Amino acid sequence: MLRSIKQRTGNVILRADVAKLGSASQVSEALKALQAQGVLVRIGTGVYAKTRKSSVTGAIIPAGSLESLAVEALRRLGVSVSAGSAAVAYNTGRTTQLPGTFVANTGRRRISRKIAVGGRLVKYENNYGRSAASA
């Protein structure tokens, strides 16, 4: 399983990626062991991130930021994601206020999956109600 995880591109590993390597209980135990060894960190239900060693503290940290890991995880789960309205407003110059949290816009899809990295959670927004107001 370790070889399979290390050879995968990207930093997000889904449980479904390694489910064929053993029974459900064997996969669970192997994933727990890899977390204990510091190879993986759990960022959501059935979603894991590869780790790396921090150059500053030497601690084991996820191999990406909340934003990059969340976008990669959601895309791997089949959810198209774009920047939230606060990030779009900041990036286009309509505001100088930096977004405080990472907000993912899921379009016309409703998502309630919890993804957290380092104590920070992903928040979701969708386009429900926007199309009726503009139509």
Coordinates of C-alpha atoms in Angstrom, one line a residue, residues 36-101:
A36 CA 0.7 6.7 12.8
Q37 CA 4.0 6.6 10.8
G38 CA 3.3 10.1 9.5
V39 CA 3.0 9.1 5.8
L40 CA -0.7 10.2 5.6
V41 CA -2.9 12.6 7.4
R42 CA -6.7 12.3 7.3
I43 CA -8.5 15.4 6.0
G44 CA -12.0 14.0 5.7
T45 CA -14.0 10.9 5.6
G46 CA -12.2 8.6 3.2
V47 CA -9.9 11.4 2.1
Y48 CA -6.2 11.5 3.1
A49 CA -3.3 13.8 2.2
K50 CA 0.4 12.9 1.8
T51 CA 2.7 14.5 4.2
R52 CA 6.1 16.2 4.2
K53 CA 8.5 17.4 6.8
S54 CA 8.4 21.1 7.7
S55 CA 11.6 22.9 6.9
V56 CA 11.0 25.3 9.8
T57 CA 9.9 23.1 12.7
G58 CA 10.7 19.6 11.4
A59 CA 7.2 18.5 12.2
I60 CA 5.2 16.3 9.8
I61 CA 2.6 18.5 8.0
P62 CA 0.3 17.9 5.0
A63 CA 2.0 18.3 1.6
G64 CA -0.2 21.2 0.6
S65 CA -2.4 24.0 1.9
L66 CA -6.0 23.7 2.8
E67 CA -6.9 25.4 -0.5
S68 CA -4.9 23.1 -2.8
L69 CA -5.8 19.9 -1.0
A70 CA -9.5 20.8 -0.8
V71 CA -9.7 21.6 -4.5
E72 CA -7.8 18.4 -5.4
A73 CA -9.9 16.3 -3.2
L74 CA -13.2 17.7 -4.4
R75 CA -12.2 17.3 -8.1
R76 CA -11.1 13.7 -7.4
L77 CA -14.6 13.2 -5.9
G78 CA -16.2 14.5 -9.1
V79 CA -17.2 18.0 -7.8
S80 CA -16.3 21.0 -10.0
V81 CA -15.0 23.8 -7.8
S82 CA -14.3 27.4 -8.3
A83 CA -13.3 30.3 -6.0
G84 CA -15.9 31.7 -3.6
S85 CA -17.5 35.1 -4.1
A86 CA -15.2 36.8 -1.5
A87 CA -12.1 35.5 -3.3
V88 CA -13.4 36.6 -6.7
A89 CA -14.2 40.1 -5.3
Y90 CA -10.7 40.4 -3.9
N91 CA -8.9 39.0 -7.0
T92 CA -10.9 41.4 -9.4
G93 CA -10.1 44.4 -7.2
R94 CA -13.7 45.1 -6.1
T95 CA -12.6 44.9 -2.5
T96 CA -9.3 45.1 -0.5
Q97 CA -10.6 42.8 2.2
L98 CA -8.7 39.5 2.2
P99 CA -11.0 36.5 2.6
G100 CA -10.7 35.0 6.1
T101 CA -11.7 31.5 5.3

